[in-house]
mmCIF file of C-alpha atoms in Angstrom:
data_model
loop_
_atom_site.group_PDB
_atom_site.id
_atom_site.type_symbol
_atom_site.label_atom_id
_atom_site.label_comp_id
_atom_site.label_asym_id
_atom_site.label_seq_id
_atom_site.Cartn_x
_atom_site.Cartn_y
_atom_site.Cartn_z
ATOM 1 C CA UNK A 520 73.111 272.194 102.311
ATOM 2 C CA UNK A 521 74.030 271.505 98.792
ATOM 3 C CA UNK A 522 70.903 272.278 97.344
ATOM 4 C CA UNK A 523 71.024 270.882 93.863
ATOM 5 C CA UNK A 524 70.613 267.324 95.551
ATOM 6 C CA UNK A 525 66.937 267.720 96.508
ATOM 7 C CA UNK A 526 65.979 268.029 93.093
ATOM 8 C CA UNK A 527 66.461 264.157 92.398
ATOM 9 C CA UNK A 528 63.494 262.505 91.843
ATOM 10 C CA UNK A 529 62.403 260.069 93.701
ATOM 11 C CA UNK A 530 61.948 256.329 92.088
ATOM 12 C CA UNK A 531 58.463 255.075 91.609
ATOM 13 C CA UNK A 532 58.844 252.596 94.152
ATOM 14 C CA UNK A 533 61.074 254.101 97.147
ATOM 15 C CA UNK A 534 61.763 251.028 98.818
ATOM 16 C CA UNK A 535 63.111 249.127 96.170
ATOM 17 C CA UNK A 536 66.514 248.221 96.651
ATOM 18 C CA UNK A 537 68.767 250.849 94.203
ATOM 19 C CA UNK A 538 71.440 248.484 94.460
ATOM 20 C CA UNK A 539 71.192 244.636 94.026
ATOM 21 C CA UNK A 540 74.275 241.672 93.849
ATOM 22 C CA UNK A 541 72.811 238.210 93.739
ATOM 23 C CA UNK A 542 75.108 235.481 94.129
ATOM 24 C CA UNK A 543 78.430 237.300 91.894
ATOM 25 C CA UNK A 544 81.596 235.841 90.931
ATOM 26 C CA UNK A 545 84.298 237.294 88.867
ATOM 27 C CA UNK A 546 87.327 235.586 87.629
ATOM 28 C CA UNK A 547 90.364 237.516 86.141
ATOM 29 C CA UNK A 548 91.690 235.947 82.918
ATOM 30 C CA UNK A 549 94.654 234.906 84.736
ATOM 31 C CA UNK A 550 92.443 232.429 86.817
ATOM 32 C CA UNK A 551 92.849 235.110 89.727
ATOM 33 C CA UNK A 552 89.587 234.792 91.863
ATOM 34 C CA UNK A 553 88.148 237.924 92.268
ATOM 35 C CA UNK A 554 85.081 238.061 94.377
ATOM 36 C CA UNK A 555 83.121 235.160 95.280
ATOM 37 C CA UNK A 556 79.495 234.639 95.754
ATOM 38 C CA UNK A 557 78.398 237.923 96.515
ATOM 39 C CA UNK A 558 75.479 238.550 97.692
ATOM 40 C CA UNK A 559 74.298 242.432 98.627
ATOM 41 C CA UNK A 560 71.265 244.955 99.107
ATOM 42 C CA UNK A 561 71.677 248.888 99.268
ATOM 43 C CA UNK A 562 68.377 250.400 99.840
ATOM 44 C CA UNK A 563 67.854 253.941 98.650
ATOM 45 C CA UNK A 564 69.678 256.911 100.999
ATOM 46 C CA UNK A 565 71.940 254.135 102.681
ATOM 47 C CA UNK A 566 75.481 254.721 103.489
ATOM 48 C CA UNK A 567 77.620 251.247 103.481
ATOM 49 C CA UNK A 568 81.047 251.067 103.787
ATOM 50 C CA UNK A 569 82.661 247.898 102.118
ATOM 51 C CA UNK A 570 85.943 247.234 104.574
ATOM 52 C CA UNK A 571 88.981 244.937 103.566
ATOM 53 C CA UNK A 572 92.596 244.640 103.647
ATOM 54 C CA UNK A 573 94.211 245.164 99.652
ATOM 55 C CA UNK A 574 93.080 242.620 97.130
ATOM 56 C CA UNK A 575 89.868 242.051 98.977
ATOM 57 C CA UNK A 576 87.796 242.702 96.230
ATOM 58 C CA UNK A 577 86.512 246.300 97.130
ATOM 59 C CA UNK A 578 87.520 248.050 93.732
ATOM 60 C CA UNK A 579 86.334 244.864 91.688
ATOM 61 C CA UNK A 580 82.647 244.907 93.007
ATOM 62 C CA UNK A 581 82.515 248.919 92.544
ATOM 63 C CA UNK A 582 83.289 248.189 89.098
ATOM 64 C CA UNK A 583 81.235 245.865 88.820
ATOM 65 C CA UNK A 584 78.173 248.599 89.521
ATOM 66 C CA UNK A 585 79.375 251.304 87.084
ATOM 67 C CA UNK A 586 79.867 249.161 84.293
ATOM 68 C CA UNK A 587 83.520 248.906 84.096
ATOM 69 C CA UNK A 588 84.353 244.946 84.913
ATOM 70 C CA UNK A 589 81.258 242.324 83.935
ATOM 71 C CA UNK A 590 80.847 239.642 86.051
ATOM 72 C CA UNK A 591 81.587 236.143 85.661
ATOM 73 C CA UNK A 592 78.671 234.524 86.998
ATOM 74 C CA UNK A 593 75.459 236.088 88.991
ATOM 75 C CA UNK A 594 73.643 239.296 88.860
ATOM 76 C CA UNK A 595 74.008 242.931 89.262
ATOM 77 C CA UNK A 596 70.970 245.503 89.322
ATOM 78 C CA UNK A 597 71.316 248.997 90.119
ATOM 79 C CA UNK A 598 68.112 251.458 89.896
ATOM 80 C CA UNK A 599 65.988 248.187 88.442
ATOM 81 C CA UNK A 600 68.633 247.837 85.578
ATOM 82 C CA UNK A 601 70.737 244.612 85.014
ATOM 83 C CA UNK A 602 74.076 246.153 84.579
ATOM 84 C CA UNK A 603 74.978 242.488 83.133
ATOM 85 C CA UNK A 604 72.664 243.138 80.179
ATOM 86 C CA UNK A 605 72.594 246.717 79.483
ATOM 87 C CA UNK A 606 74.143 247.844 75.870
ATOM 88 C CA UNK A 607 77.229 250.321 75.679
ATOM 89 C CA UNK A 608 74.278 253.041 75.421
ATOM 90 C CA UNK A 609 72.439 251.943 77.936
ATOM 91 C CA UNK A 610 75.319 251.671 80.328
ATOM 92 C CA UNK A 611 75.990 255.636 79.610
ATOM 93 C CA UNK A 612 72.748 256.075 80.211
ATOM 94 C CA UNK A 613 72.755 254.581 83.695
ATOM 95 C CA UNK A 614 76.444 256.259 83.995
ATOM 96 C CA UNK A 615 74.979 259.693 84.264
ATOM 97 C CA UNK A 616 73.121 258.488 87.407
ATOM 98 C CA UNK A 617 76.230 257.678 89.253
ATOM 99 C CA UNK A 618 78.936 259.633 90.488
ATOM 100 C CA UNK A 619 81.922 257.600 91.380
ATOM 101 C CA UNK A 620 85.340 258.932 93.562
ATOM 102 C CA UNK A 621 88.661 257.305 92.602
ATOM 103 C CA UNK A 622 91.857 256.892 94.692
ATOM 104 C CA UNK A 623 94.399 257.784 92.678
ATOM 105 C CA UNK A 624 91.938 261.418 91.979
ATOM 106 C CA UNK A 625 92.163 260.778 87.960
ATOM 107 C CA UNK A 626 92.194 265.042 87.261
ATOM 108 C CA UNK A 627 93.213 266.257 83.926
ATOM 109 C CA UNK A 628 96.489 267.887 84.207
ATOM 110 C CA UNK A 629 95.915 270.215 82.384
ATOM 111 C CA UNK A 630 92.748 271.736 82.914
ATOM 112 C CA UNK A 631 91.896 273.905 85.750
ATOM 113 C CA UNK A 632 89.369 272.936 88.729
ATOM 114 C CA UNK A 633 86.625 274.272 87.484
ATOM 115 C CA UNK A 634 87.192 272.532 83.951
ATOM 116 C CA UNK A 635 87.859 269.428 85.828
ATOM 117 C CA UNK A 636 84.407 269.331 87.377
ATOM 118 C CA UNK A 637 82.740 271.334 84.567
ATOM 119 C CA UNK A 638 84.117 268.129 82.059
ATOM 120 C CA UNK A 639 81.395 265.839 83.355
ATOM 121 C CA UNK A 640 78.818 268.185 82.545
ATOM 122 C CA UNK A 641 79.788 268.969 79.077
ATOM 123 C CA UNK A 642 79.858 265.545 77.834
ATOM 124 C CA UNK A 643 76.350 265.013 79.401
ATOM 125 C CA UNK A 644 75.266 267.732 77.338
ATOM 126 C CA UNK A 645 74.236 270.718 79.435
ATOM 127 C CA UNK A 646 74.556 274.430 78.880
ATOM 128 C CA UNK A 647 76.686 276.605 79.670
ATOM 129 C CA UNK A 648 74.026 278.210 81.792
ATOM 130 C CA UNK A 649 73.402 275.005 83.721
ATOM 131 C CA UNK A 650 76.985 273.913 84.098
ATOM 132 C CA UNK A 651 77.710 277.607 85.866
ATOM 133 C CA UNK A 652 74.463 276.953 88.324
ATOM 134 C CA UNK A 653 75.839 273.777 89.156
ATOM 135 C CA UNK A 654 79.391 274.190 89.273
ATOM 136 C CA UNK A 655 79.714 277.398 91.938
ATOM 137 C CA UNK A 656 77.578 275.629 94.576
ATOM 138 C CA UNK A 657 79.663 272.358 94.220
ATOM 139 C CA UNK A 658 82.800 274.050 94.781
ATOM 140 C CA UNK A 659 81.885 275.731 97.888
ATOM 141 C CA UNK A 660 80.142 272.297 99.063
ATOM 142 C CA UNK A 661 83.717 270.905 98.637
ATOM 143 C CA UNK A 662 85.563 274.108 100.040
ATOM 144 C CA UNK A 663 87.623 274.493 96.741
ATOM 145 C CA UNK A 664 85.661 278.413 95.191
ATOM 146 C CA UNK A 665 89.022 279.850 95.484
ATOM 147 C CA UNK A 666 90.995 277.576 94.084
ATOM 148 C CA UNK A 667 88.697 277.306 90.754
ATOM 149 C CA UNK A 668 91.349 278.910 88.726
ATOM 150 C CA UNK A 669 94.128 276.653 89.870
ATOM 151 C CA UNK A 670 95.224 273.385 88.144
ATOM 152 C CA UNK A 671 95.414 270.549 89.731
ATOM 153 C CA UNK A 672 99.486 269.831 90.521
ATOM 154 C CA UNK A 673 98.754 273.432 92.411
ATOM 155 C CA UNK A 674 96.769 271.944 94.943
ATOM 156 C CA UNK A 675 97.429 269.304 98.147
ATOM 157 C CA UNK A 676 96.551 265.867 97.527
ATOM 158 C CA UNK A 677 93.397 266.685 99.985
ATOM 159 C CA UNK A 678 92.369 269.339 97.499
ATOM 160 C CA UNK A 679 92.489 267.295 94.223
ATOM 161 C CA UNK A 680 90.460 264.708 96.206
ATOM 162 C CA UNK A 681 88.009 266.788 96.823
ATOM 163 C CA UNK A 682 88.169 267.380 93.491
ATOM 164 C CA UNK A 683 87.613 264.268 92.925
ATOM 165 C CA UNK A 684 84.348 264.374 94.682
ATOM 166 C CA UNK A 685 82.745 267.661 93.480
ATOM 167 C CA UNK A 686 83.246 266.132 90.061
ATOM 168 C CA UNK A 687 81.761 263.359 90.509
ATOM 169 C CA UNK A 688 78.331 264.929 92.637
ATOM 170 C CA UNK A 689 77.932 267.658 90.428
ATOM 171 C CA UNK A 690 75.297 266.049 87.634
ATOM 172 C CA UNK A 691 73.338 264.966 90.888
ATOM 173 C CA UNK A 692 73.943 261.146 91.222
ATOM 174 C CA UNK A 693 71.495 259.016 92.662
ATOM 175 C CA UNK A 694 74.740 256.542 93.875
ATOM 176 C CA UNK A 695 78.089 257.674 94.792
ATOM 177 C CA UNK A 696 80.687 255.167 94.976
ATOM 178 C CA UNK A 697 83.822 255.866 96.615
ATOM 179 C CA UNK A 698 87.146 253.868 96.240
ATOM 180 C CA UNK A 699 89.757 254.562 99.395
ATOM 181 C CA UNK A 700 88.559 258.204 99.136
ATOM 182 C CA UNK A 701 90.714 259.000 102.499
ATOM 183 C CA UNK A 702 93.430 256.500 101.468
ATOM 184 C CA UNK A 703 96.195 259.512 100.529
ATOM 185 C CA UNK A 704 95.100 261.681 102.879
ATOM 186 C CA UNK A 705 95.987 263.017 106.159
ATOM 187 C CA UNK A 706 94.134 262.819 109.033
ATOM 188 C CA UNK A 707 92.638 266.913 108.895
ATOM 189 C CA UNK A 708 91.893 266.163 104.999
ATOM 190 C CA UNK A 709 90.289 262.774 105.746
ATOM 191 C CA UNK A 710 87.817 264.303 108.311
ATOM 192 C CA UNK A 711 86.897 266.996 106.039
ATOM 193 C CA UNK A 712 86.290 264.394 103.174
ATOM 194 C CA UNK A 713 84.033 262.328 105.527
ATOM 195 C CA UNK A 714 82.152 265.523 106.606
ATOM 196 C CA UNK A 715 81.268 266.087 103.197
ATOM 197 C CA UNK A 716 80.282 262.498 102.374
ATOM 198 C CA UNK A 717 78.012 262.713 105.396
ATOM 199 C CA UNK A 718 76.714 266.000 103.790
ATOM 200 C CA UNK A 719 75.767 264.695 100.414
ATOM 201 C CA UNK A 720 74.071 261.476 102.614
ATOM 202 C CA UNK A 721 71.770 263.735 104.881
ATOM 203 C CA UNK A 722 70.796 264.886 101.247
ATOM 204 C CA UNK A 723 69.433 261.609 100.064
ATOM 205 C CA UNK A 724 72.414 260.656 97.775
ATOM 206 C CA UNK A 725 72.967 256.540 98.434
ATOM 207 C CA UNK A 726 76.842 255.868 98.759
ATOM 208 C CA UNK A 727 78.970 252.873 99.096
ATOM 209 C CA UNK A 728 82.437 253.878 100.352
ATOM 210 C CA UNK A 729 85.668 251.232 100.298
ATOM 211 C CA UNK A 730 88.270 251.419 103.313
ATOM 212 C CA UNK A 731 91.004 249.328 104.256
ATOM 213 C CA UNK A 732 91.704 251.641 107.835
ATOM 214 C CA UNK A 733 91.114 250.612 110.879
ATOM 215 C CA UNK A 734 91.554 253.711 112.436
ATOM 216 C CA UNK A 735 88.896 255.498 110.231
ATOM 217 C CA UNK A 736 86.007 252.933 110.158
ATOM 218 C CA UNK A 737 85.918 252.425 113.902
ATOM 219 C CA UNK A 738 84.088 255.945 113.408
ATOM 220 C CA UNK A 739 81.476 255.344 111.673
ATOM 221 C CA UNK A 740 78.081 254.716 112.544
ATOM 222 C CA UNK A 741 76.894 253.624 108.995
ATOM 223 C CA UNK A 742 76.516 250.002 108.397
ATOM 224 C CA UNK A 743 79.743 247.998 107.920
ATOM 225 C CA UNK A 744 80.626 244.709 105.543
ATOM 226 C CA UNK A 745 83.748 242.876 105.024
ATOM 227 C CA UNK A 746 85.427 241.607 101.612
ATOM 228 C CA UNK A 747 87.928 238.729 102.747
ATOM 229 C CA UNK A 748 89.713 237.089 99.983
ATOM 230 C CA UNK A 749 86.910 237.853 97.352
ATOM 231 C CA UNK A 750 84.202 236.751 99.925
ATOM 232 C CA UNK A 751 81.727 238.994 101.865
ATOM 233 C CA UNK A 752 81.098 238.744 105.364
ATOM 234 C CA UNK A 753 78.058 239.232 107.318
ATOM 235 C CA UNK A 754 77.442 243.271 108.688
ATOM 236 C CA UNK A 755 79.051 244.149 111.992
ATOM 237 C CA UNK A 756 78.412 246.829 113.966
ATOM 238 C CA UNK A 757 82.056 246.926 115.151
ATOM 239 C CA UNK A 758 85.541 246.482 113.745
ATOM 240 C CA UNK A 759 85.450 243.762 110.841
ATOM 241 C CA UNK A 760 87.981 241.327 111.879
ATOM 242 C CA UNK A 761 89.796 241.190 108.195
ATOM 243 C CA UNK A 762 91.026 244.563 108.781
ATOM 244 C CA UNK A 763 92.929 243.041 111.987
ATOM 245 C CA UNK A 764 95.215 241.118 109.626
ATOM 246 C CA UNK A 765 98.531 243.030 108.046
ATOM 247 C CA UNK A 766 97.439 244.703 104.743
ATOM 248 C CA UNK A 767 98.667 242.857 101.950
ATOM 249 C CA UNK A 768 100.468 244.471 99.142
ATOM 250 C CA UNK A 769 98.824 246.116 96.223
#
């Protein structure tokens, strides 16, 4: 066990919800209707994946919870904060309590892996000493301690997603949000990256994970909701019907 992730502390009031959409819109500039009257609750230590088909509105309502799109109408709370409200400061401030796993990997070509993952640290201001107690353990949570040396167009697309994911666990989030993390991979790289994600949840870290295949979320045992055209369906237990369609295009 990674064990860097028991030292979060606990919120005052534990069953509070950490994450909090009331009634959220967002519309694109271009009219484009992004998400529509969302309304969601992730308690603390949940696991939820967020199913739809491309242009659901999965990667807008992440976004919405780190800060990086503001919403039209409604409100968005994570750990008690209004992300709607919070100053550019404050929005850092919450930043450095998520840890957030991109698609497309978003590695600095020209840095190493350990530099890659080590990056996040620096710019939240810890030592040298600190970064090198938290970095090691990370890498071998993520199988990657031999490849710290390498860079990342030396490594699979697997590897640089898990990458992805020690870089964004290793300042200890209290949320990790995952966009499509499997959605490159193939299918011995994808059940590695969900072993570790179930890892880092029997830990205590609350995630949110995005997934347009079938395939991989008739697995899971974690609780399941549906985007559809920028709405959100009730929870299912079994296979959300939206992912039944054909994809759409990106």
């Amino acid at each position: 066990m990674f064990s860097l992730l028991s030292k979060t502390t606990p919120p005052p009031d534990p069953k509070a919800p950490l994450v909090k959409l009331e009634e959220v819109y967002k519309t694109y500039t271009n009219g484009a209707m992004g998400l529509q009257g969302i309304n969601l609750t992730l308690k603390r230590g949940e696991f939820l994946w967020i199913a739809g088909v491309s242009g659901a509105g999965k990667s807008t309502l992440l976004k919405l919870l780190y800060g990086a799109e503001r919403p039209t109408a409604g409100k968005v709370w994570v750990d008690h904060q209004s992300v709607n409200s919070l100053s550019s400061r404050q929005l850092a401030q919450l930043r450095r309590r998520i840890g957030v796993v991109f698609q497309d990997y978003k590695l600095l070509p020209k840095h190493t892996v350990a530099e890659n993952v080590s990056f996040v640290l620096k710019t939240l201001g810890y030592g040298q000493g600190e970064i090198r107690r938290r970095l090691w353990p990370t890498l071998r949570l993520v199988g990657l301690e031999s490849k710290a040396d390498c860079f990342p167009h030396q490594l699979s697309g697997g590897e640089q997603q898990r990458v992805g994911i020690a870089r964004a666990i290793v300042h200890t989030p209290l949320l990790l949000l995952a966009d499509e993390p499997t959605g490159n991979l193939d299918a011995r790289n994808m059940q590695m990256t969900l072993g570790i994600l179930d890892e880092l949840h029997q830990a205590g870290v609350s995630i949110i994970v995005t997934s347009h295949d079938e395939a991989l979320i008739k697995q899971t045992s974690h609780t399941i909701v549906t985007l559809d055209q920028g709405r959100l369906l009730p929870p299912s237990e079994g296979m959300p019907a939206a992912l039944k369609k054909k994809p759409e295009s990106l």
